[in-house]
Short mmCIF file of N, CA, C and O in Angstrom, two decimals:
data_model
loop_
_atom_site.label_atom_id
_atom_site.label_comp_id
_atom_site.label_asym_id
_atom_site.label_seq_id
_atom_site.Cartn_x
_atom_site.Cartn_y
_atom_site.Cartn_z
N MET A 1 -17.53 -15.23 -1.50
CA MET A 1 -16.13 -14.29 -1.39
C MET A 1 -15.89 -14.10 -0.18
O MET A 1 -16.95 -13.82 0.65
N PHE A 2 -14.88 -13.87 0.47
CA PHE A 2 -14.14 -14.02 1.32
C PHE A 2 -12.82 -13.29 1.42
O PHE A 2 -12.44 -12.53 0.48
N THR A 3 -13.21 -12.21 2.36
CA THR A 3 -12.53 -10.82 2.52
C THR A 3 -11.56 -10.65 3.73
O THR A 3 -12.15 -10.89 4.75
N ILE A 4 -10.32 -10.16 3.68
CA ILE A 4 -9.24 -10.02 4.66
C ILE A 4 -8.42 -8.48 4.73
O ILE A 4 -8.62 -8.28 3.16
N ALA A 5 -8.42 -7.91 5.50
CA ALA A 5 -7.65 -6.96 5.43
C ALA A 5 -6.69 -6.64 6.87
O ALA A 5 -6.62 -7.17 7.82
N LYS A 6 -5.62 -5.91 6.49
CA LYS A 6 -4.26 -6.13 7.20
C LYS A 6 -3.66 -4.35 6.88
O LYS A 6 -3.89 -3.62 6.01
N GLU A 7 -3.27 -3.47 8.06
CA GLU A 7 -2.64 -2.32 8.01
C GLU A 7 -1.69 -2.48 8.87
O GLU A 7 -1.14 -3.19 9.67
N ILE A 8 -0.67 -1.49 8.04
CA ILE A 8 0.63 -1.16 8.22
C ILE A 8 0.63 0.52 8.30
O ILE A 8 0.07 1.09 7.70
N ARG A 9 1.87 0.73 9.34
CA ARG A 9 2.44 2.28 9.06
C ARG A 9 3.35 2.38 9.34
O ARG A 9 4.24 1.42 9.37
N PHE A 10 3.78 3.62 8.49
CA PHE A 10 5.30 4.05 8.28
C PHE A 10 5.06 5.48 8.40
O PHE A 10 4.17 5.96 7.78
N SER A 11 6.53 6.16 8.94
CA SER A 11 6.14 7.67 8.49
C SER A 11 7.37 8.06 7.53
O SER A 11 8.02 7.49 7.31
N ALA A 12 6.95 9.63 6.59
CA ALA A 12 8.43 9.53 5.52
C ALA A 12 7.60 11.03 5.48
O ALA A 12 6.23 11.74 5.65
N ALA A 13 8.85 11.35 4.80
CA ALA A 13 8.75 12.60 4.28
C ALA A 13 8.91 12.99 2.62
O ALA A 13 8.83 11.85 2.14
N HIS A 14 8.50 13.92 2.05
CA HIS A 14 7.95 14.28 0.30
C HIS A 14 7.67 15.30 -0.27
O HIS A 14 7.34 15.97 0.83
N THR A 15 7.71 15.69 -1.34
CA THR A 15 7.50 16.33 -1.78
C THR A 15 6.48 16.40 -2.72
O THR A 15 6.75 15.27 -3.71
N ILE A 16 5.29 16.94 -3.21
CA ILE A 16 4.63 16.98 -4.80
C ILE A 16 5.47 17.69 -5.86
O ILE A 16 5.07 19.23 -5.68
N ARG A 17 5.98 17.14 -6.71
CA ARG A 17 6.74 17.86 -7.83
C ARG A 17 5.87 18.29 -8.75
O ARG A 17 4.42 17.91 -9.33
N GLY A 18 5.95 19.77 -9.44
CA GLY A 18 4.57 20.30 -10.11
C GLY A 18 3.47 21.29 -9.06
O GLY A 18 2.90 21.60 -9.96
N HIS A 19 3.36 20.62 -7.87
CA HIS A 19 2.55 21.30 -6.76
C HIS A 19 2.51 22.55 -6.71
O HIS A 19 3.51 23.00 -6.42
N THR A 20 1.34 23.34 -6.58
CA THR A 20 1.41 24.61 -6.52
C THR A 20 1.23 25.53 -4.95
O THR A 20 1.04 26.68 -5.18
N GLY A 21 1.07 24.55 -4.28
CA GLY A 21 0.35 25.04 -3.04
C GLY A 21 1.66 24.40 -2.27
O GLY A 21 2.77 23.96 -2.44
N GLY A 22 0.89 24.41 -0.83
CA GLY A 22 1.93 23.97 0.11
C GLY A 22 2.56 22.14 0.10
O GLY A 22 3.66 22.02 0.62
N CYS A 23 2.02 21.95 -0.77
CA CYS A 23 2.50 20.55 -1.03
C CYS A 23 4.23 20.40 -1.01
O CYS A 23 4.54 19.52 -1.58
N GLU A 24 4.45 21.42 -2.13
CA GLU A 24 5.46 21.60 -3.43
C GLU A 24 6.69 21.22 -2.36
O GLU A 24 7.80 20.99 -2.74
N ARG A 25 6.39 22.04 -0.88
CA ARG A 25 7.31 22.23 0.20
C ARG A 25 7.53 20.51 0.93
O ARG A 25 6.57 19.87 0.79
N LEU A 26 8.93 20.25 1.15
CA LEU A 26 9.13 19.02 1.90
C LEU A 26 8.44 19.09 3.39
O LEU A 26 7.88 20.03 4.14
N HIS A 27 7.47 18.20 3.50
CA HIS A 27 6.84 17.83 4.49
C HIS A 27 6.03 16.28 5.07
O HIS A 27 6.78 15.67 3.72
N GLY A 28 5.66 15.58 6.19
CA GLY A 28 5.84 14.37 6.13
C GLY A 28 4.61 14.13 6.57
O GLY A 28 3.52 14.50 6.64
N HIS A 29 4.17 12.82 6.83
CA HIS A 29 3.11 12.21 7.11
C HIS A 29 3.65 10.81 7.54
O HIS A 29 4.36 10.12 7.80
N ASN A 30 2.14 10.24 9.04
CA ASN A 30 2.52 9.28 9.69
C ASN A 30 1.57 8.24 8.85
O ASN A 30 0.03 8.43 8.92
N TYR A 31 1.88 7.83 7.41
CA TYR A 31 1.07 6.92 6.54
C TYR A 31 0.44 5.89 6.81
O TYR A 31 1.23 5.05 8.20
N ARG A 32 -0.74 5.47 6.99
CA ARG A 32 -1.53 4.00 7.03
C ARG A 32 -1.89 3.56 6.01
O ARG A 32 -2.60 4.10 4.94
N VAL A 33 -1.40 2.05 5.83
CA VAL A 33 -1.59 1.60 4.38
C VAL A 33 -2.49 0.31 5.28
O VAL A 33 -2.22 -0.54 5.93
N ARG A 34 -3.71 0.08 4.01
CA ARG A 34 -4.75 -0.73 4.34
C ARG A 34 -4.86 -1.72 2.85
O ARG A 34 -4.94 -0.94 1.81
N VAL A 35 -4.35 -3.20 2.98
CA VAL A 35 -4.55 -3.78 2.00
C VAL A 35 -5.28 -4.85 2.25
O VAL A 35 -5.92 -5.36 3.12
N VAL A 36 -6.30 -4.77 1.21
CA VAL A 36 -7.81 -5.53 1.36
C VAL A 36 -7.53 -7.01 0.40
O VAL A 36 -7.49 -7.01 -1.00
N LEU A 37 -7.68 -8.41 0.67
CA LEU A 37 -7.63 -9.28 -0.39
C LEU A 37 -8.74 -9.87 0.04
O LEU A 37 -9.69 -10.17 0.79
N GLU A 38 -8.97 -10.96 -1.49
CA GLU A 38 -9.86 -11.33 -1.47
C GLU A 38 -9.94 -12.92 -2.03
O GLU A 38 -9.02 -12.99 -2.64
N ALA A 39 -10.56 -13.65 -1.38
CA ALA A 39 -10.83 -15.51 -2.51
C ALA A 39 -11.50 -16.09 -2.24
O ALA A 39 -12.79 -15.21 -1.20
N GLU A 40 -12.35 -16.51 -3.65
CA GLU A 40 -13.46 -17.61 -3.54
C GLU A 40 -13.25 -18.45 -2.36
O GLU A 40 -14.25 -19.02 -2.13
N GLU A 41 -12.42 -19.30 -2.24
CA GLU A 41 -12.21 -20.47 -1.32
C GLU A 41 -10.79 -20.38 -0.35
O GLU A 41 -9.91 -19.31 -0.76
N LEU A 42 -11.09 -20.69 0.89
CA LEU A 42 -10.02 -20.32 1.75
C LEU A 42 -8.98 -21.75 1.89
O LEU A 42 -9.63 -22.67 1.08
N ASP A 43 -8.23 -21.30 2.62
CA ASP A 43 -7.17 -22.52 2.75
C ASP A 43 -7.68 -23.69 3.05
O ASP A 43 -8.68 -23.77 3.80
N GLU A 44 -6.69 -24.61 3.44
CA GLU A 44 -6.58 -26.23 4.12
C GLU A 44 -6.77 -25.38 5.75
O GLU A 44 -7.72 -26.35 6.09
N LEU A 45 -6.50 -24.06 6.26
CA LEU A 45 -7.15 -23.75 7.52
C LEU A 45 -7.82 -23.26 7.60
O LEU A 45 -8.31 -22.78 9.07
N GLY A 46 -8.73 -22.94 6.57
CA GLY A 46 -9.39 -22.19 7.10
C GLY A 46 -9.51 -20.52 6.51
O GLY A 46 -10.43 -19.86 6.90
N MET A 47 -8.70 -19.98 5.95
CA MET A 47 -8.34 -18.62 5.58
C MET A 47 -8.19 -18.57 4.25
O MET A 47 -7.62 -18.95 3.55
N VAL A 48 -8.47 -16.72 3.94
CA VAL A 48 -7.99 -16.56 2.59
C VAL A 48 -6.44 -16.23 2.76
O VAL A 48 -5.82 -16.83 1.94
N MET A 49 -5.64 -15.66 4.16
CA MET A 49 -4.38 -15.55 3.98
C MET A 49 -4.14 -15.79 5.57
O MET A 49 -4.99 -14.63 6.32
N ASP A 50 -3.02 -16.14 6.09
CA ASP A 50 -2.73 -15.87 7.21
C ASP A 50 -1.95 -14.12 7.65
O ASP A 50 -1.17 -13.90 6.57
N PHE A 51 -2.69 -13.58 8.78
CA PHE A 51 -2.72 -11.97 8.86
C PHE A 51 -1.00 -12.07 8.97
O PHE A 51 -0.31 -11.00 8.54
N ALA A 52 -0.19 -12.71 9.46
CA ALA A 52 1.49 -12.80 9.60
C ALA A 52 1.79 -12.72 8.22
O ALA A 52 2.79 -12.01 8.02
N ASP A 53 1.72 -13.40 7.22
CA ASP A 53 1.91 -13.78 6.11
C ASP A 53 2.03 -12.50 5.14
O ASP A 53 2.78 -11.85 4.26
N LEU A 54 0.79 -11.92 5.34
CA LEU A 54 -0.06 -10.11 4.56
C LEU A 54 1.09 -9.34 5.13
O LEU A 54 1.49 -8.72 4.82
N LYS A 55 1.27 -9.51 6.70
CA LYS A 55 2.31 -8.43 7.31
C LYS A 55 3.56 -8.42 6.42
O LYS A 55 3.82 -7.42 6.80
N GLY A 56 3.73 -9.46 6.55
CA GLY A 56 5.52 -9.33 6.15
C GLY A 56 5.15 -8.96 4.54
O GLY A 56 6.35 -8.53 4.57
N MET A 57 4.41 -9.18 3.70
CA MET A 57 4.46 -8.66 2.61
C MET A 57 4.57 -7.09 2.81
O MET A 57 5.31 -6.68 2.08
N LEU A 58 3.78 -6.87 3.76
CA LEU A 58 3.24 -5.19 3.68
C LEU A 58 4.78 -4.62 4.31
O LEU A 58 5.13 -3.88 3.90
N GLU A 59 5.42 -5.52 5.40
CA GLU A 59 6.54 -4.81 5.97
C GLU A 59 7.46 -5.01 4.95
O GLU A 59 8.66 -3.94 4.81
N GLU A 60 8.07 -5.69 4.02
CA GLU A 60 8.81 -5.99 2.89
C GLU A 60 8.76 -4.96 2.35
O GLU A 60 9.83 -4.24 1.63
N ILE A 61 7.64 -4.43 1.82
CA ILE A 61 7.37 -3.13 0.88
C ILE A 61 7.46 -1.34 1.57
O ILE A 61 8.00 -0.81 0.37
N THR A 62 7.30 -1.49 2.71
CA THR A 62 7.03 -0.43 2.47
C THR A 62 8.28 -0.06 3.62
O THR A 62 8.57 1.14 4.01
N ALA A 63 9.10 -1.09 4.43
CA ALA A 63 10.27 -0.87 5.14
C ALA A 63 11.11 0.41 4.05
O ALA A 63 11.94 0.84 4.87
N PRO A 64 11.51 -0.02 2.55
CA PRO A 64 12.41 1.21 1.80
C PRO A 64 11.93 2.36 2.15
O PRO A 64 12.86 3.13 1.71
N LEU A 65 10.23 2.65 2.52
CA LEU A 65 9.80 4.33 2.44
C LEU A 65 9.76 4.42 3.78
O LEU A 65 9.87 6.03 3.91
N ASP A 66 10.34 3.70 4.99
CA ASP A 66 9.66 4.27 6.65
C ASP A 66 11.11 5.16 6.83
O ASP A 66 11.89 5.10 6.52
N HIS A 67 10.80 6.23 7.35
CA HIS A 67 11.77 7.14 7.42
C HIS A 67 13.02 7.86 6.23
O HIS A 67 13.72 7.93 6.79
N ARG A 68 12.16 7.96 5.38
CA ARG A 68 13.02 8.40 4.12
C ARG A 68 12.44 9.24 3.74
O ARG A 68 10.94 9.56 3.83
N LEU A 69 13.33 9.70 2.50
CA LEU A 69 12.11 11.39 1.85
C LEU A 69 11.91 10.15 0.31
O LEU A 69 12.77 9.55 -0.20
N LEU A 70 10.78 10.06 0.29
CA LEU A 70 10.16 9.19 -0.68
C LEU A 70 10.35 9.87 -2.21
O LEU A 70 10.71 8.69 -3.21
N ASN A 71 10.98 10.82 -2.15
CA ASN A 71 11.24 11.20 -3.91
C ASN A 71 12.60 10.66 -4.18
O ASN A 71 13.06 11.14 -5.52
N GLU A 72 13.16 10.24 -3.19
CA GLU A 72 15.14 9.53 -3.42
C GLU A 72 14.60 8.16 -3.33
O GLU A 72 15.38 7.35 -3.75
N VAL A 73 13.22 7.33 -3.48
CA VAL A 73 13.15 5.99 -3.56
C VAL A 73 12.55 5.34 -4.66
O VAL A 73 11.23 5.91 -4.92
N ALA A 74 13.03 4.44 -5.39
CA ALA A 74 12.29 4.03 -6.81
C ALA A 74 10.75 3.49 -5.88
O ALA A 74 10.74 2.61 -4.70
N PRO A 75 9.96 3.49 -6.57
CA PRO A 75 9.67 4.07 -8.12
C PRO A 75 9.72 5.67 -8.23
O PRO A 75 9.65 6.64 -8.95
N PHE A 76 9.62 6.55 -6.86
CA PHE A 76 8.64 7.42 -6.32
C PHE A 76 10.32 8.77 -7.08
O PHE A 76 9.83 9.69 -6.61
N ASP A 77 11.45 7.95 -7.18
CA ASP A 77 12.42 8.88 -7.42
C ASP A 77 12.09 9.21 -9.01
O ASP A 77 12.85 10.56 -9.86
N ARG A 78 10.99 8.65 -9.77
CA ARG A 78 11.00 8.87 -10.70
C ARG A 78 9.43 9.66 -11.15
O ARG A 78 8.63 10.19 -12.45
N ILE A 79 8.45 9.19 -10.50
CA ILE A 79 7.02 9.44 -10.50
C ILE A 79 6.84 10.12 -9.45
O ILE A 79 7.54 10.23 -7.80
N ASN A 80 5.80 10.85 -9.38
CA ASN A 80 5.52 11.95 -7.62
C ASN A 80 4.99 10.83 -6.62
O ASN A 80 4.60 9.89 -6.95
N THR A 81 4.98 11.70 -5.18
CA THR A 81 4.74 10.58 -3.84
C THR A 81 3.37 10.77 -3.61
O THR A 81 3.07 11.23 -2.88
N THR A 82 2.39 10.94 -4.72
CA THR A 82 0.97 11.36 -4.19
C THR A 82 0.43 9.71 -3.35
O THR A 82 1.12 8.67 -3.72
N ALA A 83 -0.56 10.22 -2.89
CA ALA A 83 -1.11 8.99 -1.95
C ALA A 83 -1.77 7.61 -3.12
O ALA A 83 -1.71 6.52 -2.81
N GLU A 84 -2.13 8.50 -4.16
CA GLU A 84 -3.36 7.60 -5.09
C GLU A 84 -1.68 6.62 -5.77
O GLU A 84 -2.04 5.92 -6.00
N LEU A 85 -0.43 7.07 -5.99
CA LEU A 85 0.41 6.52 -6.33
C LEU A 85 0.85 5.55 -5.59
O LEU A 85 1.77 4.38 -6.29
N ILE A 86 1.42 5.93 -4.55
CA ILE A 86 1.64 5.06 -3.37
C ILE A 86 0.88 3.85 -3.21
O ILE A 86 1.25 2.81 -3.18
N SER A 87 -0.37 4.06 -3.35
CA SER A 87 -1.48 3.21 -2.97
C SER A 87 -1.18 2.18 -4.43
O SER A 87 -1.29 0.64 -4.24
N ARG A 88 -1.00 2.54 -5.74
CA ARG A 88 -1.07 1.78 -6.93
C ARG A 88 0.34 1.03 -6.68
O ARG A 88 0.42 -0.38 -7.12
N HIS A 89 1.41 1.50 -6.40
CA HIS A 89 2.69 0.66 -5.98
C HIS A 89 2.65 -0.50 -5.40
O HIS A 89 3.14 -1.67 -5.26
N VAL A 90 1.87 0.13 -4.08
CA VAL A 90 1.94 -1.22 -2.43
C VAL A 90 0.84 -2.55 -3.17
O VAL A 90 1.46 -3.41 -3.60
N PHE A 91 0.00 -1.47 -4.19
CA PHE A 91 -1.14 -2.75 -4.86
C PHE A 91 -0.61 -3.57 -5.73
O PHE A 91 -0.59 -5.03 -5.64
N GLU A 92 0.56 -3.14 -6.64
CA GLU A 92 1.21 -3.99 -7.44
C GLU A 92 2.35 -4.91 -7.01
O GLU A 92 2.62 -6.02 -7.25
N GLU A 93 3.15 -4.50 -6.14
CA GLU A 93 3.74 -5.51 -5.05
C GLU A 93 3.02 -6.59 -4.38
O GLU A 93 3.80 -7.30 -4.21
N ILE A 94 2.19 -5.97 -3.70
CA ILE A 94 1.42 -7.40 -2.92
C ILE A 94 0.88 -8.10 -3.80
O ILE A 94 1.06 -9.70 -4.27
N ALA A 95 0.47 -8.03 -5.11
CA ALA A 95 -0.15 -8.76 -6.45
C ALA A 95 0.90 -9.51 -7.19
O ALA A 95 0.43 -10.94 -6.91
N ARG A 96 1.91 -8.76 -7.20
CA ARG A 96 3.34 -9.92 -7.33
C ARG A 96 3.75 -11.12 -6.16
O ARG A 96 4.01 -11.94 -7.26
N ARG A 97 3.18 -10.72 -5.13
CA ARG A 97 3.83 -11.76 -4.09
C ARG A 97 2.60 -12.22 -3.85
O ARG A 97 3.04 -13.58 -3.15
N LEU A 98 1.60 -12.59 -4.31
CA LEU A 98 0.30 -13.19 -3.95
C LEU A 98 0.79 -14.60 -4.54
O LEU A 98 1.23 -14.99 -5.71
N PRO A 99 0.39 -16.00 -3.71
CA PRO A 99 0.53 -17.03 -4.84
C PRO A 99 -0.25 -17.44 -5.75
O PRO A 99 -1.74 -17.47 -5.36
N ALA A 100 0.45 -17.78 -6.98
CA ALA A 100 -0.57 -17.74 -8.14
C ALA A 100 -1.70 -18.76 -8.12
O ALA A 100 -2.85 -18.78 -8.24
N GLU A 101 -1.14 -20.38 -7.46
CA GLU A 101 -2.02 -21.45 -7.35
C GLU A 101 -3.45 -21.01 -6.04
O GLU A 101 -4.26 -21.63 -6.53
N ARG A 102 -3.56 -19.85 -5.19
CA ARG A 102 -4.54 -19.75 -4.38
C ARG A 102 -5.57 -19.23 -4.76
O ARG A 102 -6.69 -18.98 -4.43
N GLY A 103 -5.53 -18.13 -5.93
CA GLY A 103 -6.46 -17.55 -6.58
C GLY A 103 -6.69 -16.52 -5.87
O GLY A 103 -8.23 -15.99 -5.68
N LEU A 104 -5.82 -16.10 -4.69
CA LEU A 104 -6.40 -14.58 -4.15
C LEU A 104 -5.98 -13.96 -5.15
O LEU A 104 -5.18 -13.59 -6.16
N ARG A 105 -6.98 -12.84 -4.22
CA ARG A 105 -6.93 -11.13 -5.46
C ARG A 105 -6.97 -9.65 -4.55
O ARG A 105 -7.16 -9.91 -3.37
N VAL A 106 -5.80 -9.34 -4.95
CA VAL A 106 -6.12 -7.78 -3.97
C VAL A 106 -7.02 -6.92 -4.55
O VAL A 106 -7.34 -6.45 -5.60
N GLU A 107 -8.05 -6.66 -3.77
CA GLU A 107 -9.07 -5.79 -3.89
C GLU A 107 -8.97 -4.56 -3.96
O GLU A 107 -9.42 -4.06 -5.04
N ARG A 108 -7.78 -4.11 -2.66
CA ARG A 108 -7.99 -2.46 -3.40
C ARG A 108 -6.45 -2.13 -2.04
O ARG A 108 -6.77 -3.16 -1.45
N VAL A 109 -6.14 -1.35 -2.09
CA VAL A 109 -5.06 -0.74 -1.30
C VAL A 109 -5.73 0.96 -1.15
O VAL A 109 -5.45 1.59 -1.71
N GLU A 110 -5.28 0.84 0.10
CA GLU A 110 -5.82 2.63 0.88
C GLU A 110 -4.28 3.05 1.37
O GLU A 110 -3.64 2.03 2.09
N VAL A 111 -4.31 4.50 1.22
CA VAL A 111 -2.97 4.85 1.68
C VAL A 111 -3.68 6.30 2.47
O VAL A 111 -4.37 6.88 1.53
N TRP A 112 -3.68 6.34 3.76
CA TRP A 112 -4.12 7.56 4.34
C TRP A 112 -2.97 8.14 4.49
O TRP A 112 -1.85 7.89 5.15
N GLU A 113 -3.20 9.44 4.51
CA GLU A 113 -2.19 10.30 4.75
C GLU A 113 -2.37 11.23 6.37
O GLU A 113 -1.55 12.04 7.06
N GLY A 114 -3.34 10.96 7.07
CA GLY A 114 -3.81 11.31 7.98
C GLY A 114 -4.81 10.78 8.28
O GLY A 114 -5.73 9.83 7.89
N PRO A 115 -5.86 11.17 9.67
CA PRO A 115 -6.72 10.65 10.29
C PRO A 115 -7.92 10.70 9.03
O PRO A 115 -9.12 10.14 9.33
N SER A 116 -8.01 11.33 8.36
CA SER A 116 -9.28 12.12 7.58
C SER A 116 -9.07 12.15 5.84
O SER A 116 -10.24 12.81 5.20
N SER A 117 -7.94 11.57 5.66
CA SER A 117 -7.61 11.64 3.73
C SER A 117 -7.17 10.55 3.64
O SER A 117 -5.24 10.27 3.98
N PHE A 118 -7.46 9.70 2.35
CA PHE A 118 -6.90 8.84 2.02
C PHE A 118 -7.28 8.59 0.46
O PHE A 118 -8.64 9.15 0.00
N ALA A 119 -6.24 8.19 -0.11
CA ALA A 119 -6.42 7.51 -1.54
C ALA A 119 -6.55 5.87 -1.81
O ALA A 119 -5.63 5.44 -0.86
N ALA A 120 -7.18 5.46 -2.87
CA ALA A 120 -7.04 4.20 -2.70
C ALA A 120 -6.92 3.58 -4.47
O ALA A 120 -7.41 4.43 -5.05
N TYR A 121 -6.70 2.58 -4.44
CA TYR A 121 -6.36 2.09 -5.79
C TYR A 121 -7.13 0.41 -5.75
O TYR A 121 -6.76 -0.06 -4.87
N ARG A 122 -7.12 0.36 -7.10
CA ARG A 122 -7.95 -1.20 -7.41
C ARG A 122 -8.23 -1.05 -8.52
O ARG A 122 -8.43 -0.09 -9.57
N PRO A 123 -7.93 -2.29 -9.17
CA PRO A 123 -7.98 -2.48 -10.84
C PRO A 123 -9.67 -1.95 -11.43
O PRO A 123 -10.39 -2.25 -10.66
N SER A 124 -9.69 -1.64 -12.52
CA SER A 124 -10.79 -1.28 -13.11
C SER A 124 -11.45 -2.47 -13.66
O SER A 124 -11.08 -3.64 -13.87
#
């Protein structure tokens, strides 16, 4: 099994609906998103995927979130803006964009809210 990872950063504000602590108030993070892909076989160039292609996918997914109030951006206008739910959203969007014929798989997505706190999503 071969594995690659790519990170991207974006900044955004949010509130956690229903939270009874400080996170219910408007605040922001400099998010770091790490996507980990796996493949049993490499492509004809010897890659799981070109890092530039994975970066392009990540930019497409995170651009609508960057410098925005996440609570106003779909799907977070309907669901909470936790790092856990953001990681699942990115996971699903990356998985949807991967070429089906290549046998690539998203192993996990991590969303870091700061240098010491992150949430991850991977299917069971």
